Amino acid sequence: SYSMGIDNGKGLKAIYANLKDSLPTLRNSPFYKNKEAFYLSYTKKISPELSAGVFTELSRNISDMEPFNKIAEIHLTWDPVKNLRLQNRIKTQRGQNGGRFEVIHKVKDVTFRSRFEVVNTSEGSGFLSYASFRYSKDYIVEGRLVLYETENWDSRIYAYENDLPGKFTIKQFSGSGRRFYILLGEKILPVKLYLKWGVDFKENASHIVGIAFSI
């Protein structure tokens, strides 16, 4: 197994990876075994407030007979005023197209983030919208409300969530529903304490509570 890449220091990056099935990898490795993949990205700062980027990925199981799965993305990031950022992404891959718009606003130690995302596939379409806030200084207080509606599993939408220390969470949203969670933590005491409470509303409400501490 091997990988190689280039970075010209001016926004152009490329990686080629060829990973055999026998390669031992970390559980949360972004690379998949028995995969051949090529990544290419280019980012350009158009003005002090505006930057744009393109990204493409070709990947497949290691087999000369299997076609490559193709992904292409276009990103735009605009900082019209201090502490306000607007982000837009258009993405296409085999059988699926989608767009995402985000607004991120920071006021001192509080960050507000909102997102609206749509996806369209050959089997159905859907959307997801959320609003969240995060306070982080001596304490952590984060909350998010998610609304989503998709026609089926093929049109599901993914969203990353901050979670308890040592846990990495990307939620998959399909069907029709709502989700709310709150994350609390403190960074003052020698023993750091964290609490997360999440509620999913679909046919019925389901609650998940997690507690963590670190020394």
GROMACS .gro file of C-alpha atoms in nm:
model
  215
    1SER     CA    1   0.000   0.000   0.000
    2TYR     CA    2   0.121   0.350  -0.070
    3SER     CA    3   0.014   0.710  -0.120
    4MET     CA    4   0.182   1.016  -0.264
    5GLY     CA    5   0.087   1.378  -0.302
    6ILE     CA    6   0.190   1.726  -0.404
    7ASP     CA    7   0.127   2.071  -0.258
    8ASN     CA    8   0.258   2.366  -0.455
    9GLY     CA    9   0.204   2.608  -0.167
   10LYS     CA   10  -0.033   2.818  -0.377
   11GLY     CA   11  -0.358   2.631  -0.325
   12LEU     CA   12  -0.305   2.324  -0.545
   13LYS     CA   13  -0.304   1.986  -0.368
   14ALA     CA   14  -0.323   1.632  -0.503
   15ILE     CA   15  -0.309   1.287  -0.344
   16TYR     CA   16  -0.305   0.940  -0.495
   17ALA     CA   17  -0.366   0.646  -0.259
   18ASN     CA   18  -0.362   0.272  -0.322
   19LEU     CA   19  -0.458   0.084  -0.004
   20LYS     CA   20  -0.457  -0.294   0.009
   21ASP     CA   21  -0.711  -0.487   0.212
   22SER     CA   22  -0.435  -0.619   0.441
   23LEU     CA   23  -0.326  -0.271   0.553
   24PRO     CA   24  -0.393  -0.210   0.926
   25THR     CA   25  -0.557   0.130   0.975
   26LEU     CA   26  -0.704   0.325   1.262
   27ARG     CA   27  -1.075   0.272   1.327
   28ASN     CA   28  -1.154   0.634   1.233
   29SER     CA   29  -0.916   0.652   0.935
   30PRO     CA   30  -1.057   0.861   0.646
   31PHE     CA   31  -0.914   0.606   0.401
   32TYR     CA   32  -1.089   0.278   0.320
   33LYS     CA   33  -0.914  -0.053   0.268
   34ASN     CA   34  -0.893  -0.210  -0.077
   35LYS     CA   35  -0.941   0.135  -0.232
   36GLU     CA   36  -0.770   0.323  -0.511
   37ALA     CA   37  -0.836   0.697  -0.494
   38PHE     CA   38  -0.720   1.022  -0.648
   39TYR     CA   39  -0.794   1.359  -0.484
   40LEU     CA   40  -0.735   1.698  -0.642
   41SER     CA   41  -0.820   2.038  -0.493
   42TYR     CA   42  -0.744   2.398  -0.579
   43THR     CA   43  -0.822   2.702  -0.366
   44LYS     CA   44  -0.784   3.062  -0.481
   45LYS     CA   45  -0.826   3.385  -0.289
   46ILE     CA   46  -1.010   3.612  -0.531
   47SER     CA   47  -1.012   3.911  -0.295
   48PRO     CA   48  -0.939   3.968   0.076
   49GLU     CA   49  -1.303   3.882   0.152
   50LEU     CA   50  -1.376   3.613  -0.110
   51SER     CA   51  -1.215   3.277  -0.184
   52ALA     CA   52  -1.320   2.991  -0.411
   53GLY     CA   53  -1.218   2.631  -0.445
   54VAL     CA   54  -1.279   2.319  -0.650
   55PHE     CA   55  -1.239   1.959  -0.540
   56THR     CA   56  -1.262   1.632  -0.726
   57GLU     CA   57  -1.226   1.272  -0.619
   58LEU     CA   58  -1.204   0.949  -0.816
   59SER     CA   59  -1.226   0.630  -0.612
   60ARG     CA   60  -1.300   0.261  -0.659
   61ASN     CA   61  -1.228  -0.080  -0.517
   62ILE     CA   62  -0.894  -0.207  -0.641
   63SER     CA   63  -1.012  -0.376  -0.961
   64ASP     CA   64  -0.954  -0.298  -1.325
   65MET     CA   65  -1.313  -0.395  -1.398
   66GLU     CA   66  -1.485  -0.151  -1.163
   67PRO     CA   67  -1.554   0.206  -1.281
   68PHE     CA   68  -1.444   0.504  -1.072
   69ASN     CA   69  -1.695   0.682  -0.851
   70LYS     CA   70  -1.661   1.052  -0.936
   71ILE     CA   71  -1.721   1.342  -0.695
   72ALA     CA   72  -1.689   1.710  -0.784
   73GLU     CA   73  -1.741   2.012  -0.555
   74ILE     CA   74  -1.729   2.389  -0.584
   75HIS     CA   75  -1.684   2.601  -0.270
   76LEU     CA   76  -1.728   2.973  -0.214
   77THR     CA   77  -1.640   3.152   0.112
   78TRP     CA   78  -1.725   3.519   0.167
   79ASP     CA   79  -1.638   3.729   0.473
   80PRO     CA   80  -1.834   4.051   0.407
   81VAL     CA   81  -1.769   4.196   0.755
   82LYS     CA   82  -1.564   4.099   1.058
   83ASN     CA   83  -1.684   3.784   1.238
   84LEU     CA   84  -1.941   3.700   0.967
   85ARG     CA   85  -1.881   3.422   0.716
   86LEU     CA   86  -2.102   3.292   0.433
   87GLN     CA   87  -2.020   2.956   0.278
   88ASN     CA   88  -2.171   2.787  -0.027
   89ARG     CA   89  -2.104   2.440  -0.165
   90ILE     CA   90  -2.232   2.266  -0.479
   91LYS     CA   91  -2.159   1.894  -0.504
   92THR     CA   92  -2.225   1.627  -0.763
   93GLN     CA   93  -2.151   1.257  -0.767
   94ARG     CA   94  -2.287   0.946  -0.932
   95GLY     CA   95  -2.668   0.971  -0.918
   96GLN     CA   96  -2.674   1.258  -0.671
   97ASN     CA   97  -2.654   1.640  -0.673
   98GLY     CA   98  -2.679   1.883  -0.386
   99GLY     CA   99  -2.612   2.229  -0.251
  100ARG     CA  100  -2.538   2.375   0.091
  101PHE     CA  101  -2.547   2.729   0.228
  102GLU     CA  102  -2.408   2.822   0.571
  103VAL     CA  103  -2.397   3.139   0.778
  104ILE     CA  104  -2.145   3.161   1.064
  105HIS     CA  105  -2.148   3.459   1.297
  106LYS     CA  106  -1.921   3.503   1.601
  107VAL     CA  107  -1.990   3.746   1.887
  108LYS     CA  108  -1.708   3.735   2.144
  109ASP     CA  109  -1.715   3.378   2.282
  110VAL     CA  110  -2.042   3.274   2.114
  111THR     CA  111  -2.063   3.129   1.763
  112PHE     CA  112  -2.394   3.109   1.578
  113ARG     CA  113  -2.420   2.873   1.282
  114SER     CA  114  -2.709   2.799   1.048
  115ARG     CA  115  -2.727   2.571   0.746
  116PHE     CA  116  -2.970   2.491   0.467
  117GLU     CA  117  -2.895   2.192   0.245
  118VAL     CA  118  -3.078   2.021  -0.039
  119VAL     CA  119  -3.007   1.694  -0.217
  120ASN     CA  120  -3.154   1.541  -0.530
  121THR     CA  121  -3.103   1.183  -0.644
  122SER     CA  122  -3.247   0.958  -0.912
  123GLU     CA  123  -3.459   0.796  -0.638
  124GLY     CA  124  -3.578   1.104  -0.448
  125SER     CA  125  -3.489   1.439  -0.293
  126GLY     CA  126  -3.478   1.607   0.045
  127PHE     CA  127  -3.362   1.899   0.255
  128LEU     CA  128  -3.208   1.970   0.596
  129SER     CA  129  -3.197   2.291   0.795
  130TYR     CA  130  -3.045   2.364   1.134
  131ALA     CA  131  -2.961   2.650   1.367
  132SER     CA  132  -2.706   2.623   1.645
  133PHE     CA  133  -2.504   2.823   1.894
  134ARG     CA  134  -2.186   2.745   2.088
  135TYR     CA  135  -2.034   2.929   2.385
  136SER     CA  136  -1.680   2.822   2.465
  137LYS     CA  137  -1.453   2.977   2.727
  138ASP     CA  138  -1.437   2.846   3.084
  139TYR     CA  139  -1.754   2.651   3.008
  140ILE     CA  140  -1.902   2.493   2.695
  141VAL     CA  141  -2.269   2.538   2.611
  142GLU     CA  142  -2.384   2.422   2.269
  143GLY     CA  143  -2.734   2.365   2.131
  144ARG     CA  144  -2.874   2.275   1.791
  145LEU     CA  145  -3.217   2.227   1.637
  146VAL     CA  146  -3.240   2.027   1.313
  147LEU     CA  147  -3.536   1.997   1.075
  148TYR     CA  148  -3.521   1.752   0.784
  149GLU     CA  149  -3.737   1.589   0.520
  150THR     CA  150  -3.615   1.331   0.269
  151GLU     CA  151  -3.811   1.096   0.046
  152ASN     CA  152  -3.601   0.786   0.116
  153TRP     CA  153  -3.269   0.649   0.237
  154ASP     CA  154  -3.099   0.727  -0.095
  155SER     CA  155  -3.162   1.100  -0.041
  156ARG     CA  156  -3.028   1.103   0.317
  157ILE     CA  157  -2.823   1.401   0.435
  158TYR     CA  158  -2.521   1.394   0.665
  159ALA     CA  159  -2.434   1.647   0.936
  160TYR     CA  160  -2.137   1.653   1.175
  161GLU     CA  161  -2.202   1.707   1.547
  162ASN     CA  162  -1.967   1.809   1.825
  163ASP     CA  163  -1.979   1.533   2.083
  164LEU     CA  164  -1.828   1.408   2.407
  165PRO     CA  165  -1.446   1.384   2.418
  166GLY     CA  166  -1.322   1.078   2.231
  167LYS     CA  167  -1.637   1.041   2.022
  168PHE     CA  168  -1.672   1.136   1.655
  169THR     CA  169  -2.031   1.176   1.531
  170ILE     CA  170  -2.171   1.223   1.181
  171LYS     CA  171  -2.549   1.186   1.182
  172GLN     CA  172  -2.744   1.041   0.887
  173PHE     CA  173  -3.086   1.202   0.841
  174SER     CA  174  -3.355   1.033   0.634
  175GLY     CA  175  -3.734   1.036   0.639
  176SER     CA  176  -3.910   1.320   0.818
  177GLY     CA  177  -3.824   1.444   1.162
  178ARG     CA  178  -3.656   1.684   1.400
  179ARG     CA  179  -3.353   1.658   1.624
  180PHE     CA  180  -3.241   1.867   1.919
  181TYR     CA  181  -2.932   1.832   2.133
  182ILE     CA  182  -2.748   2.027   2.399
  183LEU     CA  183  -2.384   1.979   2.497
  184LEU     CA  184  -2.246   2.108   2.828
  185GLY     CA  185  -1.890   2.106   2.960
  186GLU     CA  186  -1.661   2.280   3.204
  187LYS     CA  187  -1.289   2.351   3.170
  188ILE     CA  188  -1.209   2.499   3.514
  189LEU     CA  189  -1.191   2.205   3.756
  190PRO     CA  190  -0.905   1.950   3.750
  191VAL     CA  191  -1.163   1.692   3.637
  192LYS     CA  192  -1.332   1.810   3.319
  193LEU     CA  193  -1.699   1.710   3.303
  194TYR     CA  194  -1.919   1.684   2.992
  195LEU     CA  195  -2.285   1.608   2.934
  196LYS     CA  196  -2.479   1.562   2.609
  197TRP     CA  197  -2.854   1.516   2.577
  198GLY     CA  198  -3.009   1.450   2.238
  199VAL     CA  199  -3.371   1.402   2.136
  200ASP     CA  200  -3.491   1.266   1.802
  201PHE     CA  201  -3.852   1.323   1.700
  202LYS     CA  202  -3.983   1.089   1.430
  203GLU     CA  203  -4.280   0.861   1.490
  204ASN     CA  204  -4.184   0.870   1.860
  205ALA     CA  205  -3.938   1.071   2.063
  206SER     CA  206  -3.612   0.895   2.157
  207HIS     CA  207  -3.367   1.035   2.412
  208ILE     CA  208  -2.994   0.966   2.443
  209VAL     CA  209  -2.788   1.099   2.735
  210GLY     CA  210  -2.409   1.073   2.753
  211ILE     CA  211  -2.165   1.171   3.030
  212ALA     CA  212  -1.788   1.191   3.007
  213PHE     CA  213  -1.498   1.317   3.217
  214SER     CA  214  -1.129   1.364   3.165
  215ILE     CA  215  -0.838   1.434   3.401
   0.00000   0.00000   0.00000
